[in-house]
């Protein structure tokens, strides 16, 4: 394929073709082993750059894989042989309006950068993936990312009021806007959030903001059994809505303790970190309720603190769980979720799957909303171990579906989970999904192989 026409149409330095640079854009954080090598990488700066690229790609039948920061965990931005990787990493403008409590942002900004910019105006952008320091806001929208505080505050889609998106044929559409209420027309903004770049490429987002989060009280509890920990989770969520309710199993506890040396109980089967940001004295009251729920469930150790630094230290420990477990070996990472009453069945079921397949699986979770992250440690150089790890990967998703759950709570389907999607959604919904995809991308150039 002759790239000269595309290169000439775009600003100097926009198109990368150096093999070493192309190699760095082959995979996202999921490290998809089937990743290809792109024909070129386009690092767009403007919406017009995206329009130009898609019109050229459409005219030549070249697939386009949108990419944010490359932090995705489902293979959603895996490069394709002979395709274009369209990176939005250089689209980084932001405007904050404290009057309407909105921010207009380009997709290349990191989640943490958006948080810092709006904090300067006394505002807060709640969605907070564990990777918030290095994941892009565009990628968050493309996957409908969640995070630690979504048990109370919701996920990305709850904060996207509008967007600018470029369709497969290069048409630019503007959806929604800085209005908290808007019932005009179909809810098309919601359609694109979570679509993983298969329907269009998001070039601008209008985000809803909240006043700065109040100070938090933190409760930390250790448990001798998984059953006791999940019982405490159900007791807490049945009584109140915490601002955070996170879980780590024994593997994660020990992996984090190996690195941070903060005195976590290495003998515990599970650790809960719960927080309340209720106003005034209500935070202490909610913290006491959570503490008592943990004690009643059989916690071996539990304490509460209003000290901001101490509470944040445990939040940091939970955020560090994935990289800590990753030091034990490469991961197959899942994010299956179930209705809260089935959380115990999922956690114990994952343990049984790990034992049956003789693989190491650590479970961490956004426990307050039933979203778990089973981390399957495997050795890619060991064919037998890898086969058993992949078998466990599939069995965990099958289990989540059997329990009335989902194969992905926040990371997206991508390429790694798409074979299980029909089992969750059913043929009628899959057919509707294909009809929508075909209507917006009739030539199938946008992220082919992801989701469908």
Short mmCIF file of C-alpha atoms in Angstrom, two decimals:
data_model
loop_
_atom_site.label_atom_id
_atom_site.label_comp_id
_atom_site.label_asym_id
_atom_site.label_seq_id
_atom_site.Cartn_x
_atom_site.Cartn_y
_atom_site.Cartn_z
CA UNK A 1 0.00 0.00 0.00
CA UNK A 2 1.37 3.39 -1.05
CA UNK A 3 1.24 5.76 1.91
CA UNK A 4 2.48 8.83 0.08
CA UNK A 5 -1.00 10.29 -0.41
CA UNK A 6 -1.84 9.96 3.30
CA UNK A 7 1.52 11.39 4.36
CA UNK A 8 1.09 14.37 2.04
CA UNK A 9 -2.39 15.13 3.36
CA UNK A 10 -1.32 15.20 7.01
CA UNK A 11 1.06 17.57 8.84
CA UNK A 12 4.74 16.67 8.91
CA UNK A 13 5.62 14.02 11.48
CA UNK A 14 2.05 12.76 11.85
CA UNK A 15 2.59 9.43 10.09
CA UNK A 16 5.13 6.97 11.54
CA UNK A 17 6.52 4.14 9.44
CA UNK A 18 9.81 3.32 11.18
CA UNK A 19 9.70 -0.42 12.08
CA UNK A 20 11.01 0.16 15.61
CA UNK A 21 8.29 2.73 16.27
CA UNK A 22 5.61 0.53 14.74
CA UNK A 23 6.65 -2.28 17.08
CA UNK A 24 5.88 -0.12 20.10
CA UNK A 25 2.27 0.28 18.92
CA UNK A 26 1.57 -3.42 18.23
CA UNK A 27 -0.01 -4.31 21.58
CA UNK A 28 -1.84 -2.72 24.45
CA UNK A 29 -1.28 -3.76 28.06
CA UNK A 30 -3.10 -7.06 27.39
CA UNK A 31 -0.07 -8.17 25.33
CA UNK A 32 -2.22 -9.98 22.78
CA UNK A 33 0.06 -12.70 21.34
CA UNK A 34 -1.75 -12.48 17.99
CA UNK A 35 -0.96 -8.79 17.49
CA UNK A 36 0.04 -7.78 13.98
CA UNK A 37 2.26 -5.02 12.66
CA UNK A 38 0.58 -1.91 11.33
CA UNK A 39 1.33 -0.39 7.96
CA UNK A 40 1.68 2.95 9.74
CA UNK A 41 0.83 4.81 12.92
CA UNK A 42 -1.02 8.11 12.60
CA UNK A 43 -0.58 10.37 15.64
CA UNK A 44 -3.45 12.79 15.16
CA UNK A 45 -3.44 16.26 16.70
CA UNK A 46 -6.81 17.46 15.45
CA UNK A 47 -10.21 16.18 14.45
CA UNK A 48 -9.31 17.05 10.87
CA UNK A 49 -6.33 14.66 11.06
CA UNK A 50 -8.73 11.90 12.06
CA UNK A 51 -11.13 12.81 9.25
CA UNK A 52 -8.33 12.74 6.68
CA UNK A 53 -7.08 9.37 7.89
CA UNK A 54 -10.49 7.71 7.87
CA UNK A 55 -11.36 9.04 4.41
CA UNK A 56 -8.07 7.72 3.06
CA UNK A 57 -8.53 4.38 4.83
CA UNK A 58 -12.10 4.03 3.60
CA UNK A 59 -11.08 4.75 0.01
CA UNK A 60 -8.40 2.06 0.14
CA UNK A 61 -10.14 -0.50 2.37
CA UNK A 62 -7.50 -0.24 5.08
CA UNK A 63 -8.54 -1.15 8.65
CA UNK A 64 -8.05 1.47 11.37
CA UNK A 65 -7.42 0.59 15.02
CA UNK A 66 -7.96 3.56 17.39
CA UNK A 67 -5.51 3.77 20.28
CA UNK A 68 -5.31 5.95 23.36
CA UNK A 69 -2.53 5.40 25.88
CA UNK A 70 -2.22 1.67 25.18
CA UNK A 71 -3.23 0.79 28.74
CA UNK A 72 -6.16 -1.40 27.70
CA UNK A 73 -6.44 -4.88 29.17
CA UNK A 74 -8.58 -6.71 26.62
CA UNK A 75 -6.64 -6.37 23.37
CA UNK A 76 -8.95 -3.64 22.09
CA UNK A 77 -6.13 -1.66 20.45
CA UNK A 78 -4.12 -4.57 19.07
CA UNK A 79 -2.50 -3.64 15.76
CA UNK A 80 -3.52 -5.44 12.58
CA UNK A 81 -1.19 -6.44 9.76
CA UNK A 82 -1.49 -3.92 6.96
CA UNK A 83 -3.71 -1.60 8.97
CA UNK A 84 -3.41 1.85 10.48
CA UNK A 85 -3.08 2.49 14.20
CA UNK A 86 -4.70 5.87 14.80
CA UNK A 87 -3.30 7.25 18.04
CA UNK A 88 -4.99 10.14 19.86
CA UNK A 89 -2.11 10.56 22.33
CA UNK A 90 -1.26 14.06 21.02
CA UNK A 91 -4.84 15.39 21.33
CA UNK A 92 -4.52 16.99 24.77
CA UNK A 93 -6.57 20.19 25.06
CA UNK A 94 -8.88 20.82 28.03
CA UNK A 95 -11.24 23.64 28.99
CA UNK A 96 -12.95 23.68 32.40
CA UNK A 97 -16.16 25.63 33.04
CA UNK A 98 -16.81 25.93 36.80
CA UNK A 99 -20.22 27.52 36.19
CA UNK A 100 -21.71 24.54 34.36
CA UNK A 101 -19.36 22.13 36.16
CA UNK A 102 -18.21 20.63 32.90
CA UNK A 103 -14.91 20.06 31.13
CA UNK A 104 -14.37 19.81 27.39
CA UNK A 105 -11.39 17.54 26.82
CA UNK A 106 -9.56 15.89 23.98
CA UNK A 107 -9.04 12.12 24.24
CA UNK A 108 -5.27 12.02 24.71
CA UNK A 109 -5.22 13.45 28.24
CA UNK A 110 -4.59 10.99 31.06
CA UNK A 111 -7.39 10.49 33.55
CA UNK A 112 -5.09 11.89 36.27
CA UNK A 113 -4.43 15.02 34.21
CA UNK A 114 -8.15 15.68 33.90
CA UNK A 115 -8.55 15.22 37.65
CA UNK A 116 -5.75 17.70 38.39
CA UNK A 117 -7.03 20.30 35.95
CA UNK A 118 -10.57 20.29 37.31
CA UNK A 119 -9.32 20.19 40.93
CA UNK A 120 -7.78 23.62 40.33
CA UNK A 121 -11.38 24.86 40.01
CA UNK A 122 -12.50 23.03 43.16
CA UNK A 123 -14.14 20.28 41.10
CA UNK A 124 -13.81 16.52 40.80
CA UNK A 125 -14.01 13.98 37.98
CA UNK A 126 -14.98 10.75 39.80
CA UNK A 127 -14.19 7.77 37.49
CA UNK A 128 -10.86 6.44 38.75
CA UNK A 129 -9.46 3.27 37.18
CA UNK A 130 -6.50 1.81 39.07
CA UNK A 131 -4.42 2.88 36.06
CA UNK A 132 -5.70 6.48 36.31
CA UNK A 133 -2.17 7.88 36.22
CA UNK A 134 -1.43 6.43 32.77
CA UNK A 135 -4.76 5.63 31.07
CA UNK A 136 -6.28 8.13 28.64
CA UNK A 137 -9.67 9.74 29.01
CA UNK A 138 -10.51 8.73 25.43
CA UNK A 139 -9.71 5.12 26.20
CA UNK A 140 -11.82 5.38 29.35
CA UNK A 141 -14.78 6.47 27.23
CA UNK A 142 -14.13 3.82 24.58
CA UNK A 143 -14.25 1.04 27.18
CA UNK A 144 -16.65 2.66 29.67
CA UNK A 145 -14.00 2.39 32.37
CA UNK A 146 -14.93 2.22 36.03
CA UNK A 147 -12.65 2.25 39.05
CA UNK A 148 -12.51 2.19 42.80
CA UNK A 149 -15.21 4.77 43.56
CA UNK A 150 -17.78 3.57 41.02
CA UNK A 151 -19.67 1.66 43.73
CA UNK A 152 -21.09 5.03 44.77
CA UNK A 153 -20.37 7.38 41.90
CA UNK A 154 -20.80 5.30 38.77
CA UNK A 155 -18.63 4.71 35.71
CA UNK A 156 -17.48 6.78 32.74
CA UNK A 157 -20.81 6.79 30.91
CA UNK A 158 -22.41 8.53 33.90
CA UNK A 159 -20.11 11.52 33.35
CA UNK A 160 -20.11 11.86 29.56
CA UNK A 161 -22.58 14.58 28.61
CA UNK A 162 -21.47 14.96 25.02
CA UNK A 163 -18.83 14.18 22.46
CA UNK A 164 -17.46 14.86 19.03
CA UNK A 165 -16.97 11.65 17.08
CA UNK A 166 -15.70 10.90 13.57
CA UNK A 167 -17.59 8.15 11.76
CA UNK A 168 -16.02 5.60 9.46
CA UNK A 169 -16.65 7.68 6.33
CA UNK A 170 -15.08 10.78 7.87
CA UNK A 171 -18.34 12.46 8.86
CA UNK A 172 -17.99 14.51 12.06
CA UNK A 173 -20.96 14.49 14.42
CA UNK A 174 -21.44 16.33 17.69
CA UNK A 175 -23.61 14.59 20.26
CA UNK A 176 -24.98 16.00 23.51
CA UNK A 177 -23.32 18.94 25.24
CA UNK A 178 -22.97 20.78 28.56
CA UNK A 179 -26.56 20.11 29.59
CA UNK A 180 -27.40 18.01 32.63
CA UNK A 181 -30.81 17.15 31.18
CA UNK A 182 -31.38 16.48 27.48
CA UNK A 183 -34.00 14.11 26.07
CA UNK A 184 -33.82 15.23 22.43
CA UNK A 185 -33.50 12.32 20.03
CA UNK A 186 -31.98 8.89 20.54
CA UNK A 187 -29.35 8.47 23.26
CA UNK A 188 -26.51 8.27 20.75
CA UNK A 189 -23.86 9.51 23.17
CA UNK A 190 -24.42 6.39 25.27
CA UNK A 191 -24.11 4.26 22.14
CA UNK A 192 -20.53 5.37 21.52
CA UNK A 193 -19.35 5.12 25.13
CA UNK A 194 -18.08 1.58 25.50
CA UNK A 195 -18.07 0.86 21.75
CA UNK A 196 -14.28 0.33 21.76
CA UNK A 197 -13.65 2.29 18.59
CA UNK A 198 -15.84 0.02 16.44
CA UNK A 199 -18.47 2.66 15.61
CA UNK A 200 -16.43 5.87 15.43
CA UNK A 201 -13.41 7.66 16.84
CA UNK A 202 -14.00 10.04 19.73
CA UNK A 203 -12.11 13.32 19.28
CA UNK A 204 -13.65 15.37 22.10
CA UNK A 205 -15.61 14.73 25.29
CA UNK A 206 -17.81 16.95 27.43
CA UNK A 207 -17.57 15.65 30.98
CA UNK A 208 -19.83 16.24 33.96
CA UNK A 209 -17.99 17.26 37.11
CA UNK A 210 -18.85 17.24 40.81
CA UNK A 211 -17.76 19.42 43.72
CA UNK A 212 -14.54 18.25 45.35
CA UNK A 213 -14.93 14.97 47.21
CA UNK A 214 -15.36 15.38 51.00
CA UNK A 215 -12.80 13.90 53.43
CA UNK A 216 -13.10 10.15 53.84
CA UNK A 217 -13.10 7.70 56.71
CA UNK A 218 -11.44 4.35 56.00
CA UNK A 219 -12.08 0.87 57.36
CA UNK A 220 -9.60 -1.97 56.83
CA UNK A 221 -10.45 -5.57 57.72
CA UNK A 222 -8.69 -8.91 57.40
CA UNK A 223 -10.50 -12.26 57.17
CA UNK A 224 -9.46 -15.87 57.65
CA UNK A 225 -11.81 -17.16 54.91
CA UNK A 226 -13.17 -15.92 51.60
CA UNK A 227 -16.69 -16.69 52.81
CA UNK A 228 -16.29 -14.35 55.78
CA UNK A 229 -14.99 -11.57 53.54
CA UNK A 230 -17.85 -11.86 51.05
CA UNK A 231 -20.36 -11.98 53.90
CA UNK A 232 -18.98 -8.66 55.16
CA UNK A 233 -19.26 -7.18 51.67
CA UNK A 234 -22.94 -8.09 51.42
CA UNK A 235 -23.62 -6.77 54.92
CA UNK A 236 -22.00 -3.43 54.09
CA UNK A 237 -23.72 -2.95 50.74
CA UNK A 238 -27.03 -3.97 52.27
CA UNK A 239 -26.76 -1.20 54.85
CA UNK A 240 -25.20 1.72 52.98
CA UNK A 241 -23.41 2.84 49.86
CA UNK A 242 -19.70 3.26 50.63
CA UNK A 243 -17.52 5.53 48.52
CA UNK A 244 -15.16 2.58 48.04
CA UNK A 245 -15.28 -1.12 48.87
CA UNK A 246 -12.28 -3.07 47.60
CA UNK A 247 -11.06 -6.65 48.08
CA UNK A 248 -7.72 -8.44 47.79
CA UNK A 249 -7.14 -12.18 48.26
CA UNK A 250 -4.15 -13.81 49.96
CA UNK A 251 -2.01 -13.88 46.81
CA UNK A 252 -2.53 -10.16 46.22
CA UNK A 253 -2.02 -9.33 49.91
CA UNK A 254 1.34 -11.07 49.97
CA UNK A 255 2.42 -9.67 46.60
CA UNK A 256 1.63 -6.12 47.75
CA UNK A 257 3.30 -6.69 51.11
CA UNK A 258 6.44 -7.97 49.36
CA UNK A 259 6.74 -4.61 47.63
CA UNK A 260 5.29 -2.03 50.04
CA UNK A 261 6.13 -3.54 53.45
CA UNK A 262 3.19 -1.90 55.20
CA UNK A 263 2.34 -4.63 57.69
CA UNK A 264 -0.52 -6.38 55.91
CA UNK A 265 -1.60 -9.70 57.44
CA UNK A 266 0.13 -12.32 55.30
CA UNK A 267 -2.04 -15.09 56.77
CA UNK A 268 -5.33 -13.48 55.81
CA UNK A 269 -7.47 -15.08 53.10
CA UNK A 270 -8.94 -11.70 52.23
CA UNK A 271 -8.58 -7.99 52.92
CA UNK A 272 -11.28 -5.33 52.60
CA UNK A 273 -10.62 -1.62 52.22
CA UNK A 274 -13.81 0.38 52.63
CA UNK A 275 -14.33 4.13 52.69
CA UNK A 276 -17.11 6.61 53.42
CA UNK A 277 -17.24 10.22 52.25
CA UNK A 278 -20.60 10.99 53.80
CA UNK A 279 -20.83 14.62 54.99
CA UNK A 280 -19.74 15.64 58.49
CA UNK A 281 -20.36 13.20 61.31
CA UNK A 282 -22.15 10.79 58.97
CA UNK A 283 -18.81 9.53 57.61
CA UNK A 284 -17.76 8.38 61.07
CA UNK A 285 -21.18 6.81 61.55
CA UNK A 286 -20.95 4.91 58.28
CA UNK A 287 -17.40 3.83 59.09
CA UNK A 288 -18.64 2.43 62.41
CA UNK A 289 -21.40 0.51 60.62
CA UNK A 290 -18.86 -1.00 58.22
CA UNK A 291 -16.51 -1.87 61.07
CA UNK A 292 -19.30 -3.62 62.94
CA UNK A 293 -20.36 -5.51 59.78
CA UNK A 294 -16.81 -6.80 59.39
CA UNK A 295 -16.62 -7.82 63.03
CA UNK A 296 -19.94 -9.65 62.80
CA UNK A 297 -18.77 -11.48 59.67
CA UNK A 298 -15.75 -12.76 61.60
CA UNK A 299 -12.91 -10.37 60.76
CA UNK A 300 -9.65 -11.39 62.41
CA UNK A 301 -8.53 -7.76 62.48
CA UNK A 302 -10.39 -4.55 61.72
CA UNK A 303 -9.77 -0.88 62.34
CA UNK A 304 -11.05 2.53 61.27
CA UNK A 305 -9.16 5.75 60.62
CA UNK A 306 -10.04 9.34 59.73
CA UNK A 307 -6.43 10.14 58.93
CA UNK A 308 -6.32 11.03 55.23
CA UNK A 309 -2.76 9.84 54.63
CA UNK A 310 -3.26 6.54 56.41
CA UNK A 311 -6.48 5.86 54.52
CA UNK A 312 -4.89 6.76 51.21
CA UNK A 313 -2.00 4.38 51.90
CA UNK A 314 -4.41 1.44 51.86
CA UNK A 315 -6.05 2.75 48.70
CA UNK A 316 -2.63 2.93 47.07
CA UNK A 317 -1.94 -0.63 48.20
CA UNK A 318 -5.12 -1.81 46.47
CA UNK A 319 -4.26 0.11 43.29
CA UNK A 320 -0.83 -1.53 43.34
CA UNK A 321 -2.25 -5.07 43.43
CA UNK A 322 -2.08 -5.78 39.70
CA UNK A 323 1.55 -4.69 39.18
CA UNK A 324 2.48 -6.49 42.42
CA UNK A 325 0.94 -9.79 41.29
CA UNK A 326 2.42 -9.24 37.83
CA UNK A 327 5.87 -9.59 39.40
CA UNK A 328 4.98 -13.26 39.99
CA UNK A 329 4.66 -13.78 36.24
CA UNK A 330 2.80 -12.59 33.12
CA UNK A 331 -0.94 -12.26 33.63
CA UNK A 332 -4.12 -13.20 31.85
CA UNK A 333 -6.31 -10.55 33.39
CA UNK A 334 -10.10 -10.72 33.61
CA UNK A 335 -12.79 -8.39 34.92
CA UNK A 336 -15.84 -10.56 35.29
CA UNK A 337 -18.73 -9.28 37.36
CA UNK A 338 -21.85 -10.78 38.95
CA UNK A 339 -24.89 -9.56 40.86
CA UNK A 340 -23.78 -8.93 44.43
CA UNK A 341 -25.65 -11.89 45.98
CA UNK A 342 -23.57 -14.21 43.76
CA UNK A 343 -20.20 -12.65 44.60
CA UNK A 344 -19.30 -15.38 47.08
CA UNK A 345 -20.12 -18.06 44.51
CA UNK A 346 -17.88 -16.34 41.99
CA UNK A 347 -14.90 -15.92 44.32
CA UNK A 348 -15.02 -19.49 45.62
CA UNK A 349 -15.72 -20.76 42.12
CA UNK A 350 -12.60 -19.05 40.78
CA UNK A 351 -10.57 -20.70 43.54
CA UNK A 352 -11.94 -24.09 42.48
CA UNK A 353 -11.11 -23.39 38.82
CA UNK A 354 -7.55 -22.44 39.79
CA UNK A 355 -7.12 -25.67 41.77
CA UNK A 356 -8.67 -27.82 39.04
CA UNK A 357 -6.35 -26.40 36.38
CA UNK A 358 -3.30 -26.20 38.66
CA UNK A 359 -2.70 -22.51 37.97
CA UNK A 360 -2.13 -19.55 40.27
CA UNK A 361 -5.07 -17.15 40.24
CA UNK A 362 -5.27 -14.06 42.42
CA UNK A 363 -8.62 -12.31 42.84
CA UNK A 364 -8.90 -8.60 43.52
CA UNK A 365 -12.20 -6.80 43.23
CA UNK A 366 -14.25 -3.65 43.19
CA UNK A 367 -16.28 -5.69 45.62
CA UNK A 368 -19.03 -3.17 46.27
CA UNK A 369 -20.42 -3.58 42.75
CA UNK A 370 -19.53 -7.25 42.17
CA UNK A 371 -16.75 -6.54 39.67
CA UNK A 372 -13.79 -8.90 40.17
CA UNK A 373 -10.37 -9.07 38.56
CA UNK A 374 -9.09 -12.66 38.51
CA UNK A 375 -5.37 -12.45 37.67
CA UNK A 376 -4.11 -15.69 36.12
CA UNK A 377 -0.34 -16.01 36.48
CA UNK A 378 1.24 -18.11 33.75
CA UNK A 379 4.53 -18.87 32.03
CA UNK A 380 4.35 -18.17 28.27
CA UNK A 381 7.45 -20.34 27.71
CA UNK A 382 5.69 -23.36 29.20
CA UNK A 383 3.16 -24.67 26.68
CA UNK A 384 1.33 -26.88 29.17
CA UNK A 385 1.08 -24.15 31.80
CA UNK A 386 -0.12 -21.68 29.19
CA UNK A 387 -2.80 -24.09 27.95
CA UNK A 388 -4.07 -24.63 31.49
CA UNK A 389 -4.08 -20.88 32.11
CA UNK A 390 -6.15 -20.23 28.99
CA UNK A 391 -8.53 -23.02 29.94
CA UNK A 392 -9.02 -21.39 33.35
CA UNK A 393 -9.52 -18.03 31.61
CA UNK A 394 -12.47 -19.42 29.66
CA UNK A 395 -13.92 -21.32 32.60
CA UNK A 396 -13.96 -18.17 34.72
CA UNK A 397 -15.96 -16.33 32.07
CA UNK A 398 -18.30 -19.29 31.71
CA UNK A 399 -18.81 -19.24 35.49
CA UNK A 400 -19.62 -15.52 35.50
CA UNK A 401 -22.22 -16.01 32.78
CA UNK A 402 -23.74 -18.98 34.64
CA UNK A 403 -24.09 -16.78 37.72
CA UNK A 404 -26.01 -14.15 35.75
CA UNK A 405 -22.97 -11.92 35.38
CA UNK A 406 -20.80 -10.37 32.71
CA UNK A 407 -17.49 -11.17 31.03
CA UNK A 408 -16.38 -7.56 31.46
CA UNK A 409 -17.36 -4.97 34.01
CA UNK A 410 -15.08 -2.17 32.82
CA UNK A 411 -12.17 -3.29 30.62
CA UNK A 412 -14.12 -4.01 27.45
CA UNK A 413 -14.44 -7.09 25.26
CA UNK A 414 -11.61 -6.36 22.83
CA UNK A 415 -10.19 -9.34 21.01
CA UNK A 416 -9.42 -11.53 24.00
CA UNK A 417 -13.02 -12.01 25.19
CA UNK A 418 -15.15 -11.74 22.07
CA UNK A 419 -15.63 -15.52 21.73
CA UNK A 420 -17.59 -15.50 25.00
CA UNK A 421 -19.75 -12.47 24.23
CA UNK A 422 -22.47 -14.40 22.33
CA UNK A 423 -22.90 -16.71 25.33
CA UNK A 424 -23.64 -13.71 27.53
CA UNK A 425 -25.74 -11.61 25.16
CA UNK A 426 -27.55 -14.25 23.10
CA UNK A 427 -28.11 -14.39 19.32
CA UNK A 428 -30.76 -11.66 19.13
CA UNK A 429 -28.57 -9.04 20.83
CA UNK A 430 -25.52 -10.11 18.83
CA UNK A 431 -27.53 -9.69 15.64
CA UNK A 432 -28.64 -6.22 16.74
CA UNK A 433 -25.03 -5.34 17.54
CA UNK A 434 -23.94 -6.39 14.04
CA UNK A 435 -26.74 -4.39 12.44
CA UNK A 436 -25.65 -1.25 14.28
CA UNK A 437 -22.02 -1.88 13.36
CA UNK A 438 -22.91 -2.44 9.70
CA UNK A 439 -25.01 0.74 9.60
CA UNK A 440 -22.25 2.97 10.94
CA UNK A 441 -19.27 1.16 9.42
CA UNK A 442 -20.57 -0.64 6.31
CA UNK A 443 -17.08 -1.49 5.03
CA UNK A 444 -15.90 -2.78 8.40
CA UNK A 445 -12.73 -0.68 8.67
CA UNK A 446 -13.10 0.45 12.30
CA UNK A 447 -11.28 -1.85 14.71
CA UNK A 448 -12.24 -5.09 12.98
CA UNK A 449 -11.90 -8.13 15.20
CA UNK A 450 -12.76 -6.25 18.39
CA UNK A 451 -16.10 -7.19 20.02
CA UNK A 452 -17.39 -8.87 16.83
#
